[in-house]
Structures are given as structure tokens and as C-alpha cells.
């Protein structure tokens, strides 16, 4: 294994380092991780490189055709360059996106880069890869469906007044201000990445869940559009309005309630068009057995 990181362990980053302690502050992260791995599995060969990925270090880092490349870079320019190089070299790569300002581990997903939502970092990377390298997806990423709960913190110098962050950059273009991080979330990102790589190398096919990221407001907008569509075509939205009570039943059932209708009733419900039918089927994807209260899913 090869670990590549230019940074050193800092006090501010200890909350999200699974292997670093206060004694490791000031030690290069790559060396810290190598020591930890060696204590667990001494037979493992670990090459720790304290350097920044760029065009000049590409050959040193990516030579030898590694089985997998795990990208955990948070700088857009460097991230885009590494992903483009992996695609050009035909290397398997898994990219981690923004874990900062998130708090819900149940919203973490693996998907193609083109499918990510609510993630500013992956959106910027996707745009740059398409614009600068003609790459439109095909790269698996780990990301969160959760909207970031905070933005970059204001940068204040020793005097307490706002200062220019670029004046404090060690490397040009790298972020100085920080995003608040809940330490458990980056750790779960890492566990997800490890599981993905191990199953991929073992040839084990894992079917990930489809991306569904509609909130209540989104469904309300869709419902209103459907009402307007039905009124425009048929002069009435009565049937759509009647379905709203059914939707509420389904929503309650998903959280422990019970439905007072059976599957056979679905055949008795008239629909004006395929759009209305599709939205109805989407609404009843999860149904609760009225006798046992158990969940099951329609195919």
C-alpha cells in the first residue's frame, strides 16, 4: 500500500483521525498511518510518501498500476488532476467528496459522479472534468445526500479582524478556512470506501440502493404540478385531489401506521394518464400488511 499526503497531523484535525493521538501532532500523516498499519500487520509493505500530487509527481505515485486508487483530496484542482490521470491510465478509482458540515450517516451513498446531489465539491469536480478533460461520469464516488449545514468559517487573524486567507496559504490554491467537521462522518466515509474496495477486489457484487432524495417540499411541488396538468388536459383535478388522502395513508403506514385498503383496490382506482399512474406507483412503493404490520416492497 502507498499512502500519499503532504500534510501533518494537527491538533484541529485530531477529531477526525482514527489512528492519530496528541503525541502524533507535527508528524506527517502518511508516516503516522504507516506506523499504525505496521503495528497491526507487520508483513504488509507500506510506502509512505510525504508529497503533493501534481503533474510532476504523477508517475511516482501512480506507477506500477495499483489495484485501486482512493482519492480523499479536498482541493478541486488537485482532485480533478488525479481523477483525470486515473481515467487516462485505466486505473480503478474511488473518490470521496465533502464530509464536512454533515451530521447524518444514513445519507451517505456510493454512486457515479454524475448522480451526486447536494454536494458542492462533487458538482465542481464534475464540471471541471467535463470541461477540461471531456470526462462525463464513469467515476464512483462516496458522497452524502445531506445538504451541508454550515459554510466556510470566516478567517480572522491574530488581531481578531478579518484577513485575506490567501496570505496564509502554504500551497497556492489550497483552502485555509475550514468547514466544521463532525468527526464520525469522515470516519464512516472511510469505512464505506474500504468496504467498496474490498468487495470490488474480491469480485463480490453489491447492489447499492437507488438514489432517492425527495423531501416533503419536493413532493408537494410535484403534486401541485400534477393538479395543474390534470386541470389543463381534463378540466378537473378531482381524481388527483382524491388521491391525496391515499398518499397520507401511505406516509403514515411507512412510519408504523396501517392502511385500510388492499392491493386489489389499486385496480379500481381510475387514472387519467400514465403520469398520474407512475406517481401513484411511486407513492405505494412501500406497503404495510394490515394484519401483521410488516413491511414489504412492490416490484
PDB file of C-alpha atoms in Angstrom:
ATOM      1  CA  UNK A   1       0.000   0.000   0.000  1.00  0.00           C
ATOM      2  CA  UNK A   2       1.091   3.536  -0.751  1.00  0.00           C
ATOM      3  CA  UNK A   3      -0.001   6.465   1.398  1.00  0.00           C
ATOM      4  CA  UNK A   4       0.461   9.914  -0.071  1.00  0.00           C
ATOM      5  CA  UNK A   5      -0.206  13.098   1.900  1.00  0.00           C
ATOM      6  CA  UNK A   6       1.633  16.390   2.181  1.00  0.00           C
ATOM      7  CA  UNK A   7       0.031  17.418   5.479  1.00  0.00           C
ATOM      8  CA  UNK A   8       0.993  16.790   9.081  1.00  0.00           C
ATOM      9  CA  UNK A   9      -1.230  15.811  11.993  1.00  0.00           C
ATOM     10  CA  UNK A  10      -2.570  18.945  13.709  1.00  0.00           C
ATOM     11  CA  UNK A  11      -4.497  19.493  16.919  1.00  0.00           C
ATOM     12  CA  UNK A  12      -7.508  20.731  14.958  1.00  0.00           C
ATOM     13  CA  UNK A  13      -7.637  17.549  12.864  1.00  0.00           C
ATOM     14  CA  UNK A  14      -7.459  15.029  15.734  1.00  0.00           C
ATOM     15  CA  UNK A  15     -11.263  14.846  15.917  1.00  0.00           C
ATOM     16  CA  UNK A  16     -11.372  13.006  12.579  1.00  0.00           C
ATOM     17  CA  UNK A  17      -8.179  10.906  12.699  1.00  0.00           C
ATOM     18  CA  UNK A  18      -8.872   7.331  13.720  1.00  0.00           C
ATOM     19  CA  UNK A  19      -5.197   6.493  14.321  1.00  0.00           C
ATOM     20  CA  UNK A  20      -3.572   9.778  15.424  1.00  0.00           C
ATOM     21  CA  UNK A  21      -3.121  10.909  19.036  1.00  0.00           C
ATOM     22  CA  UNK A  22      -1.899  14.100  20.678  1.00  0.00           C
ATOM     23  CA  UNK A  23       1.638  12.669  20.584  1.00  0.00           C
ATOM     24  CA  UNK A  24       1.414  12.471  16.783  1.00  0.00           C
ATOM     25  CA  UNK A  25       0.831  16.209  16.297  1.00  0.00           C
ATOM     26  CA  UNK A  26       3.500  17.517  13.915  1.00  0.00           C
ATOM     27  CA  UNK A  27       4.166  14.095  12.352  1.00  0.00           C
ATOM     28  CA  UNK A  28       3.347  13.621   8.652  1.00  0.00           C
ATOM     29  CA  UNK A  29       0.004  11.896   8.299  1.00  0.00           C
ATOM     30  CA  UNK A  30       1.450   9.281   5.944  1.00  0.00           C
ATOM     31  CA  UNK A  31       4.109   8.279   8.487  1.00  0.00           C
ATOM     32  CA  UNK A  32       1.554   8.150  11.282  1.00  0.00           C
ATOM     33  CA  UNK A  33      -0.666   5.815   9.272  1.00  0.00           C
ATOM     34  CA  UNK A  34       2.277   3.630   8.238  1.00  0.00           C
ATOM     35  CA  UNK A  35       3.272   3.137  11.869  1.00  0.00           C
ATOM     36  CA  UNK A  36      -0.269   2.199  12.806  1.00  0.00           C
ATOM     37  CA  UNK A  37      -0.636  -0.317   9.971  1.00  0.00           C
ATOM     38  CA  UNK A  38       2.757  -1.863  10.715  1.00  0.00           C
ATOM     39  CA  UNK A  39       1.741  -2.485  14.317  1.00  0.00           C
ATOM     40  CA  UNK A  40      -1.333  -4.419  13.146  1.00  0.00           C
ATOM     41  CA  UNK A  41       0.132  -6.321  10.189  1.00  0.00           C
ATOM     42  CA  UNK A  42       3.942  -6.123  10.115  1.00  0.00           C
ATOM     43  CA  UNK A  43       4.105  -8.220   6.937  1.00  0.00           C
ATOM     44  CA  UNK A  44       2.294  -5.535   4.990  1.00  0.00           C
ATOM     45  CA  UNK A  45       4.541  -3.369   2.825  1.00  0.00           C
ATOM     46  CA  UNK A  46       3.621   0.298   3.282  1.00  0.00           C
ATOM     47  CA  UNK A  47       5.211   3.098   1.288  1.00  0.00           C
ATOM     48  CA  UNK A  48       4.571   6.471   2.954  1.00  0.00           C
ATOM     49  CA  UNK A  49       5.111   9.452   0.669  1.00  0.00           C
ATOM     50  CA  UNK A  50       5.062  12.973   2.055  1.00  0.00           C
ATOM     51  CA  UNK A  51       4.355  14.872  -1.133  1.00  0.00           C
ATOM     52  CA  UNK A  52       1.623  16.669  -3.046  1.00  0.00           C
ATOM     53  CA  UNK A  53       0.038  15.081  -6.088  1.00  0.00           C
ATOM     54  CA  UNK A  54       0.617  17.089  -9.257  1.00  0.00           C
ATOM     55  CA  UNK A  55       1.885  16.549 -12.792  1.00  0.00           C
ATOM     56  CA  UNK A  56       5.483  16.212 -11.593  1.00  0.00           C
ATOM     57  CA  UNK A  57       4.646  13.502  -9.018  1.00  0.00           C
ATOM     58  CA  UNK A  58       2.066  11.605 -11.070  1.00  0.00           C
ATOM     59  CA  UNK A  59       4.469   8.937 -12.290  1.00  0.00           C
ATOM     60  CA  UNK A  60       5.946   8.367  -8.839  1.00  0.00           C
ATOM     61  CA  UNK A  61       2.527   7.969  -7.231  1.00  0.00           C
ATOM     62  CA  UNK A  62       0.572   6.097  -9.920  1.00  0.00           C
ATOM     63  CA  UNK A  63       3.289   3.962 -11.498  1.00  0.00           C
ATOM     64  CA  UNK A  64       3.110   0.191 -11.136  1.00  0.00           C
ATOM     65  CA  UNK A  65      -0.610   0.065 -11.994  1.00  0.00           C
ATOM     66  CA  UNK A  66      -2.107  -0.015  -8.465  1.00  0.00           C
ATOM     67  CA  UNK A  67      -5.167  -2.230  -7.941  1.00  0.00           C
ATOM     68  CA  UNK A  68      -7.167   0.711  -6.625  1.00  0.00           C
ATOM     69  CA  UNK A  69      -6.715   4.433  -6.084  1.00  0.00           C
ATOM     70  CA  UNK A  70      -8.600   6.074  -3.218  1.00  0.00           C
ATOM     71  CA  UNK A  71      -8.961   9.811  -3.691  1.00  0.00           C
ATOM     72  CA  UNK A  72      -9.516  11.782  -0.464  1.00  0.00           C
ATOM     73  CA  UNK A  73      -8.320  15.179  -1.719  1.00  0.00           C
ATOM     74  CA  UNK A  74     -10.358  18.272  -0.887  1.00  0.00           C
ATOM     75  CA  UNK A  75      -8.633  20.677  -3.288  1.00  0.00           C
ATOM     76  CA  UNK A  76     -10.528  20.886  -6.570  1.00  0.00           C
ATOM     77  CA  UNK A  77      -7.548  21.402  -8.921  1.00  0.00           C
ATOM     78  CA  UNK A  78      -5.580  18.501  -7.446  1.00  0.00           C
ATOM     79  CA  UNK A  79      -8.624  16.246  -7.219  1.00  0.00           C
ATOM     80  CA  UNK A  80      -9.552  16.830 -10.857  1.00  0.00           C
ATOM     81  CA  UNK A  81      -5.960  16.193 -11.989  1.00  0.00           C
ATOM     82  CA  UNK A  82      -5.755  12.897 -10.090  1.00  0.00           C
ATOM     83  CA  UNK A  83      -9.128  11.600 -11.319  1.00  0.00           C
ATOM     84  CA  UNK A  84      -8.313  12.549 -14.910  1.00  0.00           C
ATOM     85  CA  UNK A  85      -4.959  10.753 -14.658  1.00  0.00           C
ATOM     86  CA  UNK A  86      -6.638   7.611 -13.306  1.00  0.00           C
ATOM     87  CA  UNK A  87      -9.125   7.597 -16.183  1.00  0.00           C
ATOM     88  CA  UNK A  88      -6.324   8.171 -18.694  1.00  0.00           C
ATOM     89  CA  UNK A  89      -4.245   5.322 -17.208  1.00  0.00           C
ATOM     90  CA  UNK A  90      -7.200   2.962 -16.919  1.00  0.00           C
ATOM     91  CA  UNK A  91      -6.921   2.723 -13.107  1.00  0.00           C
ATOM     92  CA  UNK A  92      -9.792   1.865 -10.806  1.00  0.00           C
ATOM     93  CA  UNK A  93     -10.506   4.820  -8.569  1.00  0.00           C
ATOM     94  CA  UNK A  94     -12.981   5.691  -5.815  1.00  0.00           C
ATOM     95  CA  UNK A  95     -13.351   9.336  -4.872  1.00  0.00           C
ATOM     96  CA  UNK A  96     -14.539  10.760  -1.546  1.00  0.00           C
ATOM     97  CA  UNK A  97     -16.347  14.084  -1.685  1.00  0.00           C
ATOM     98  CA  UNK A  98     -17.416  16.516   1.036  1.00  0.00           C
ATOM     99  CA  UNK A  99     -17.882  15.104   4.550  1.00  0.00           C
ATOM    100  CA  UNK A 100     -17.712  18.479   6.287  1.00  0.00           C
ATOM    101  CA  UNK A 101     -20.825  20.142   7.724  1.00  0.00           C
ATOM    102  CA  UNK A 102     -22.774  16.875   7.609  1.00  0.00           C
ATOM    103  CA  UNK A 103     -24.261  15.032  10.568  1.00  0.00           C
ATOM    104  CA  UNK A 104     -26.473  12.232   9.208  1.00  0.00           C
ATOM    105  CA  UNK A 105     -24.566   8.992   8.466  1.00  0.00           C
ATOM    106  CA  UNK A 106     -27.678   7.374   6.949  1.00  0.00           C
ATOM    107  CA  UNK A 107     -27.482   9.746   3.955  1.00  0.00           C
ATOM    108  CA  UNK A 108     -24.047   8.534   2.775  1.00  0.00           C
ATOM    109  CA  UNK A 109     -24.159   6.823  -0.623  1.00  0.00           C
ATOM    110  CA  UNK A 110     -21.959   5.381  -3.370  1.00  0.00           C
ATOM    111  CA  UNK A 111     -22.891   6.398  -6.899  1.00  0.00           C
ATOM    112  CA  UNK A 112     -21.478   7.626 -10.167  1.00  0.00           C
ATOM    113  CA  UNK A 113     -20.088  11.147 -10.112  1.00  0.00           C
ATOM    114  CA  UNK A 114     -22.822  12.306 -12.482  1.00  0.00           C
ATOM    115  CA  UNK A 115     -25.537  11.272  -9.986  1.00  0.00           C
ATOM    116  CA  UNK A 116     -24.413  13.190  -6.896  1.00  0.00           C
ATOM    117  CA  UNK A 117     -26.659  15.849  -5.369  1.00  0.00           C
ATOM    118  CA  UNK A 118     -26.345  18.394  -2.557  1.00  0.00           C
ATOM    119  CA  UNK A 119     -22.556  18.234  -2.740  1.00  0.00           C
ATOM    120  CA  UNK A 120     -20.741  21.395  -3.890  1.00  0.00           C
ATOM    121  CA  UNK A 121     -17.372  19.627  -4.160  1.00  0.00           C
ATOM    122  CA  UNK A 122     -18.541  16.859  -6.483  1.00  0.00           C
ATOM    123  CA  UNK A 123     -20.517  19.380  -8.524  1.00  0.00           C
ATOM    124  CA  UNK A 124     -17.394  21.488  -9.070  1.00  0.00           C
ATOM    125  CA  UNK A 125     -15.285  18.408  -9.865  1.00  0.00           C
ATOM    126  CA  UNK A 126     -17.909  17.116 -12.305  1.00  0.00           C
ATOM    127  CA  UNK A 127     -17.944  20.458 -14.130  1.00  0.00           C
ATOM    128  CA  UNK A 128     -14.158  20.655 -14.360  1.00  0.00           C
ATOM    129  CA  UNK A 129     -13.721  17.064 -15.540  1.00  0.00           C
ATOM    130  CA  UNK A 130     -16.270  17.595 -18.287  1.00  0.00           C
ATOM    131  CA  UNK A 131     -14.891  20.993 -19.318  1.00  0.00           C
ATOM    132  CA  UNK A 132     -11.134  20.344 -19.115  1.00  0.00           C
ATOM    133  CA  UNK A 133     -10.866  16.606 -19.819  1.00  0.00           C
ATOM    134  CA  UNK A 134     -14.066  15.572 -21.593  1.00  0.00           C
ATOM    135  CA  UNK A 135     -14.883  13.118 -18.799  1.00  0.00           C
ATOM    136  CA  UNK A 136     -18.619  12.843 -18.168  1.00  0.00           C
ATOM    137  CA  UNK A 137     -19.077  10.393 -15.310  1.00  0.00           C
ATOM    138  CA  UNK A 138     -17.883   6.819 -15.016  1.00  0.00           C
ATOM    139  CA  UNK A 139     -16.138   7.538 -11.690  1.00  0.00           C
ATOM    140  CA  UNK A 140     -17.644   6.078  -8.492  1.00  0.00           C
ATOM    141  CA  UNK A 141     -17.793   8.453  -5.549  1.00  0.00           C
ATOM    142  CA  UNK A 142     -18.758   8.396  -1.877  1.00  0.00           C
ATOM    143  CA  UNK A 143     -20.923  11.375  -1.009  1.00  0.00           C
ATOM    144  CA  UNK A 144     -23.742  12.491   1.267  1.00  0.00           C
ATOM    145  CA  UNK A 145     -27.279  13.336   0.176  1.00  0.00           C
ATOM    146  CA  UNK A 146     -27.463  15.672   3.160  1.00  0.00           C
ATOM    147  CA  UNK A 147     -27.274  19.386   2.478  1.00  0.00           C
ATOM    148  CA  UNK A 148     -24.251  20.992   4.204  1.00  0.00           C
ATOM    149  CA  UNK A 149     -25.325  22.567   7.479  1.00  0.00           C
ATOM    150  CA  UNK A 150     -22.609  25.234   7.528  1.00  0.00           C
ATOM    151  CA  UNK A 151     -20.333  27.210   5.218  1.00  0.00           C
ATOM    152  CA  UNK A 152     -16.654  28.101   5.399  1.00  0.00           C
ATOM    153  CA  UNK A 153     -15.897  29.835   8.662  1.00  0.00           C
ATOM    154  CA  UNK A 154     -14.759  33.475   8.448  1.00  0.00           C
ATOM    155  CA  UNK A 155     -10.989  33.862   8.563  1.00  0.00           C
ATOM    156  CA  UNK A 156      -9.659  36.008  11.386  1.00  0.00           C
ATOM    157  CA  UNK A 157      -6.003  36.677  12.106  1.00  0.00           C
ATOM    158  CA  UNK A 158      -4.294  37.045  15.485  1.00  0.00           C
ATOM    159  CA  UNK A 159      -5.785  40.528  15.846  1.00  0.00           C
ATOM    160  CA  UNK A 160      -9.313  39.121  15.618  1.00  0.00           C
ATOM    161  CA  UNK A 161     -10.106  41.037  12.454  1.00  0.00           C
ATOM    162  CA  UNK A 162     -10.949  39.631   9.027  1.00  0.00           C
ATOM    163  CA  UNK A 163      -7.858  38.899   6.928  1.00  0.00           C
ATOM    164  CA  UNK A 164      -7.119  37.553   3.470  1.00  0.00           C
ATOM    165  CA  UNK A 165      -6.882  33.731   3.705  1.00  0.00           C
ATOM    166  CA  UNK A 166      -4.528  33.554   0.710  1.00  0.00           C
ATOM    167  CA  UNK A 167      -1.858  35.355   2.743  1.00  0.00           C
ATOM    168  CA  UNK A 168      -1.584  32.248   4.942  1.00  0.00           C
ATOM    169  CA  UNK A 169      -1.563  29.542   2.269  1.00  0.00           C
ATOM    170  CA  UNK A 170       1.325  27.098   2.437  1.00  0.00           C
ATOM    171  CA  UNK A 171       0.479  25.858  -1.061  1.00  0.00           C
ATOM    172  CA  UNK A 172      -1.154  28.270  -3.565  1.00  0.00           C
ATOM    173  CA  UNK A 173      -4.811  27.470  -4.204  1.00  0.00           C
ATOM    174  CA  UNK A 174      -5.327  25.370  -1.066  1.00  0.00           C
ATOM    175  CA  UNK A 175      -8.061  26.303   1.348  1.00  0.00           C
ATOM    176  CA  UNK A 176      -7.062  27.975   4.609  1.00  0.00           C
ATOM    177  CA  UNK A 177     -10.512  28.496   6.111  1.00  0.00           C
ATOM    178  CA  UNK A 178     -12.196  25.388   7.418  1.00  0.00           C
ATOM    179  CA  UNK A 179     -15.647  23.800   7.337  1.00  0.00           C
ATOM    180  CA  UNK A 180     -16.899  22.447  10.685  1.00  0.00           C
ATOM    181  CA  UNK A 181     -16.495  18.661  10.743  1.00  0.00           C
ATOM    182  CA  UNK A 182     -18.308  16.111  12.885  1.00  0.00           C
ATOM    183  CA  UNK A 183     -15.514  13.580  13.365  1.00  0.00           C
ATOM    184  CA  UNK A 184     -17.709  10.492  12.940  1.00  0.00           C
ATOM    185  CA  UNK A 185     -18.758  11.354   9.376  1.00  0.00           C
ATOM    186  CA  UNK A 186     -15.284  11.262   7.701  1.00  0.00           C
ATOM    187  CA  UNK A 187     -14.658   8.000   9.562  1.00  0.00           C
ATOM    188  CA  UNK A 188     -17.821   6.480   8.089  1.00  0.00           C
ATOM    189  CA  UNK A 189     -16.827   7.770   4.641  1.00  0.00           C
ATOM    190  CA  UNK A 190     -13.563   5.853   5.096  1.00  0.00           C
ATOM    191  CA  UNK A 191     -15.338   2.671   6.192  1.00  0.00           C
ATOM    192  CA  UNK A 192     -17.625   2.864   3.172  1.00  0.00           C
ATOM    193  CA  UNK A 193     -14.623   3.285   0.875  1.00  0.00           C
ATOM    194  CA  UNK A 194     -12.793   0.344   2.479  1.00  0.00           C
ATOM    195  CA  UNK A 195     -15.832  -1.918   2.100  1.00  0.00           C
ATOM    196  CA  UNK A 196     -16.258  -0.920  -1.530  1.00  0.00           C
ATOM    197  CA  UNK A 197     -12.632  -1.613  -2.431  1.00  0.00           C
ATOM    198  CA  UNK A 198     -12.506  -4.972  -0.609  1.00  0.00           C
ATOM    199  CA  UNK A 199     -15.706  -6.219  -2.269  1.00  0.00           C
ATOM    200  CA  UNK A 200     -14.555  -4.987  -5.679  1.00  0.00           C
ATOM    201  CA  UNK A 201     -11.200  -6.747  -5.397  1.00  0.00           C
ATOM    202  CA  UNK A 202     -12.944  -9.913  -4.171  1.00  0.00           C
ATOM    203  CA  UNK A 203     -15.347  -9.870  -7.116  1.00  0.00           C
ATOM    204  CA  UNK A 204     -18.374  -9.619  -4.828  1.00  0.00           C
ATOM    205  CA  UNK A 205     -21.261  -7.794  -6.485  1.00  0.00           C
ATOM    206  CA  UNK A 206     -23.028  -5.438  -4.080  1.00  0.00           C
ATOM    207  CA  UNK A 207     -26.265  -3.807  -5.216  1.00  0.00           C
ATOM    208  CA  UNK A 208     -26.426  -0.287  -3.798  1.00  0.00           C
ATOM    209  CA  UNK A 209     -29.716   1.447  -3.041  1.00  0.00           C
ATOM    210  CA  UNK A 210     -31.176   3.727  -5.728  1.00  0.00           C
ATOM    211  CA  UNK A 211     -30.741   7.430  -5.109  1.00  0.00           C
ATOM    212  CA  UNK A 212     -33.993   8.924  -3.832  1.00  0.00           C
ATOM    213  CA  UNK A 213     -33.577  12.392  -2.431  1.00  0.00           C
ATOM    214  CA  UNK A 214     -37.038  13.963  -2.474  1.00  0.00           C
ATOM    215  CA  UNK A 215     -38.107  15.894   0.594  1.00  0.00           C
ATOM    216  CA  UNK A 216     -41.672  16.824   1.543  1.00  0.00           C
ATOM    217  CA  UNK A 217     -41.481  20.177  -0.232  1.00  0.00           C
ATOM    218  CA  UNK A 218     -40.369  18.481  -3.444  1.00  0.00           C
ATOM    219  CA  UNK A 219     -43.311  16.061  -3.377  1.00  0.00           C
ATOM    220  CA  UNK A 220     -45.657  18.993  -2.706  1.00  0.00           C
ATOM    221  CA  UNK A 221     -44.355  20.778  -5.806  1.00  0.00           C
ATOM    222  CA  UNK A 222     -44.812  17.624  -7.903  1.00  0.00           C
ATOM    223  CA  UNK A 223     -48.340  17.240  -6.568  1.00  0.00           C
ATOM    224  CA  UNK A 224     -49.234  20.819  -7.454  1.00  0.00           C
ATOM    225  CA  UNK A 225     -47.819  20.418 -10.955  1.00  0.00           C
ATOM    226  CA  UNK A 226     -49.845  17.249 -11.427  1.00  0.00           C
ATOM    227  CA  UNK A 227     -53.026  19.047 -10.352  1.00  0.00           C
ATOM    228  CA  UNK A 228     -52.351  21.841 -12.856  1.00  0.00           C
ATOM    229  CA  UNK A 229     -51.579  19.281 -15.577  1.00  0.00           C
ATOM    230  CA  UNK A 230     -54.836  17.380 -14.971  1.00  0.00           C
ATOM    231  CA  UNK A 231     -56.915  20.563 -14.924  1.00  0.00           C
ATOM    232  CA  UNK A 232     -55.341  21.729 -18.189  1.00  0.00           C
ATOM    233  CA  UNK A 233     -55.989  18.440 -20.012  1.00  0.00           C
ATOM    234  CA  UNK A 234     -59.279  17.298 -18.472  1.00  0.00           C
ATOM    235  CA  UNK A 235     -60.774  20.374 -16.851  1.00  0.00           C
ATOM    236  CA  UNK A 236     -60.702  18.775 -13.399  1.00  0.00           C
ATOM    237  CA  UNK A 237     -58.223  17.550 -10.834  1.00  0.00           C
ATOM    238  CA  UNK A 238     -60.792  15.783  -8.683  1.00  0.00           C
ATOM    239  CA  UNK A 239     -59.133  12.390  -9.018  1.00  0.00           C
ATOM    240  CA  UNK A 240     -55.728  13.798  -8.090  1.00  0.00           C
ATOM    241  CA  UNK A 241     -57.260  15.513  -5.060  1.00  0.00           C
ATOM    242  CA  UNK A 242     -58.893  12.239  -4.022  1.00  0.00           C
ATOM    243  CA  UNK A 243     -55.513  10.519  -4.119  1.00  0.00           C
ATOM    244  CA  UNK A 244     -54.047  12.953  -1.573  1.00  0.00           C
ATOM    245  CA  UNK A 245     -55.757  11.167   1.301  1.00  0.00           C
ATOM    246  CA  UNK A 246     -54.360   7.896  -0.024  1.00  0.00           C
ATOM    247  CA  UNK A 247     -50.883   9.411  -0.063  1.00  0.00           C
ATOM    248  CA  UNK A 248     -51.270  10.462   3.556  1.00  0.00           C
ATOM    249  CA  UNK A 249     -52.267   6.906   4.489  1.00  0.00           C
ATOM    250  CA  UNK A 250     -49.197   5.533   2.763  1.00  0.00           C
ATOM    251  CA  UNK A 251     -46.959   8.046   4.527  1.00  0.00           C
ATOM    252  CA  UNK A 252     -48.424   7.116   7.896  1.00  0.00           C
ATOM    253  CA  UNK A 253     -48.083   3.417   7.108  1.00  0.00           C
ATOM    254  CA  UNK A 254     -44.373   3.809   6.343  1.00  0.00           C
ATOM    255  CA  UNK A 255     -43.877   5.032   9.902  1.00  0.00           C
ATOM    256  CA  UNK A 256     -45.862   2.379  11.735  1.00  0.00           C
ATOM    257  CA  UNK A 257     -49.497   3.080  10.824  1.00  0.00           C
ATOM    258  CA  UNK A 258     -51.846   0.737   8.974  1.00  0.00           C
ATOM    259  CA  UNK A 259     -53.608   1.022   5.646  1.00  0.00           C
ATOM    260  CA  UNK A 260     -57.357   0.469   5.333  1.00  0.00           C
ATOM    261  CA  UNK A 261     -57.248  -0.718   1.735  1.00  0.00           C
ATOM    262  CA  UNK A 262     -55.913  -3.760  -0.076  1.00  0.00           C
ATOM    263  CA  UNK A 263     -53.768  -4.284  -3.151  1.00  0.00           C
ATOM    264  CA  UNK A 264     -56.852  -5.227  -5.141  1.00  0.00           C
ATOM    265  CA  UNK A 265     -58.163  -1.712  -4.584  1.00  0.00           C
ATOM    266  CA  UNK A 266     -55.400  -0.331  -6.762  1.00  0.00           C
ATOM    267  CA  UNK A 267     -57.057  -1.877  -9.837  1.00  0.00           C
ATOM    268  CA  UNK A 268     -60.273   0.010  -9.023  1.00  0.00           C
ATOM    269  CA  UNK A 269     -58.673   3.444  -8.987  1.00  0.00           C
ATOM    270  CA  UNK A 270     -59.058   5.244 -12.346  1.00  0.00           C
ATOM    271  CA  UNK A 271     -56.174   7.312 -13.683  1.00  0.00           C
ATOM    272  CA  UNK A 272     -56.398   9.876 -16.450  1.00  0.00           C
ATOM    273  CA  UNK A 273     -52.861   9.349 -17.715  1.00  0.00           C
ATOM    274  CA  UNK A 274     -49.626   7.448 -17.318  1.00  0.00           C
ATOM    275  CA  UNK A 275     -48.011  10.277 -15.329  1.00  0.00           C
ATOM    276  CA  UNK A 276     -50.652  10.022 -12.616  1.00  0.00           C
ATOM    277  CA  UNK A 277     -50.264   6.234 -12.528  1.00  0.00           C
ATOM    278  CA  UNK A 278     -46.474   6.472 -12.238  1.00  0.00           C
ATOM    279  CA  UNK A 279     -46.658   8.905  -9.344  1.00  0.00           C
ATOM    280  CA  UNK A 280     -49.201   6.674  -7.640  1.00  0.00           C
ATOM    281  CA  UNK A 281     -46.989   3.596  -8.014  1.00  0.00           C
ATOM    282  CA  UNK A 282     -44.061   5.571  -6.643  1.00  0.00           C
ATOM    283  CA  UNK A 283     -46.158   6.556  -3.630  1.00  0.00           C
ATOM    284  CA  UNK A 284     -47.068   2.942  -2.818  1.00  0.00           C
ATOM    285  CA  UNK A 285     -43.592   1.513  -3.295  1.00  0.00           C
ATOM    286  CA  UNK A 286     -43.694   0.554   0.370  1.00  0.00           C
ATOM    287  CA  UNK A 287     -46.868  -1.074   1.656  1.00  0.00           C
ATOM    288  CA  UNK A 288     -47.715  -2.302   5.124  1.00  0.00           C
ATOM    289  CA  UNK A 289     -49.513  -5.576   5.701  1.00  0.00           C
ATOM    290  CA  UNK A 290     -52.637  -4.542   7.629  1.00  0.00           C
ATOM    291  CA  UNK A 291     -52.641  -7.763   9.664  1.00  0.00           C
ATOM    292  CA  UNK A 292     -49.019  -8.273  10.648  1.00  0.00           C
ATOM    293  CA  UNK A 293     -47.800  -4.698  10.289  1.00  0.00           C
ATOM    294  CA  UNK A 294     -44.747  -5.961   8.365  1.00  0.00           C
ATOM    295  CA  UNK A 295     -43.149  -4.033   5.530  1.00  0.00           C
ATOM    296  CA  UNK A 296     -42.786  -5.329   2.016  1.00  0.00           C
ATOM    297  CA  UNK A 297     -41.920  -3.735  -1.288  1.00  0.00           C
ATOM    298  CA  UNK A 298     -43.707  -3.869  -4.610  1.00  0.00           C
ATOM    299  CA  UNK A 299     -41.546  -4.937  -7.561  1.00  0.00           C
TER     300      UNK A 299
END
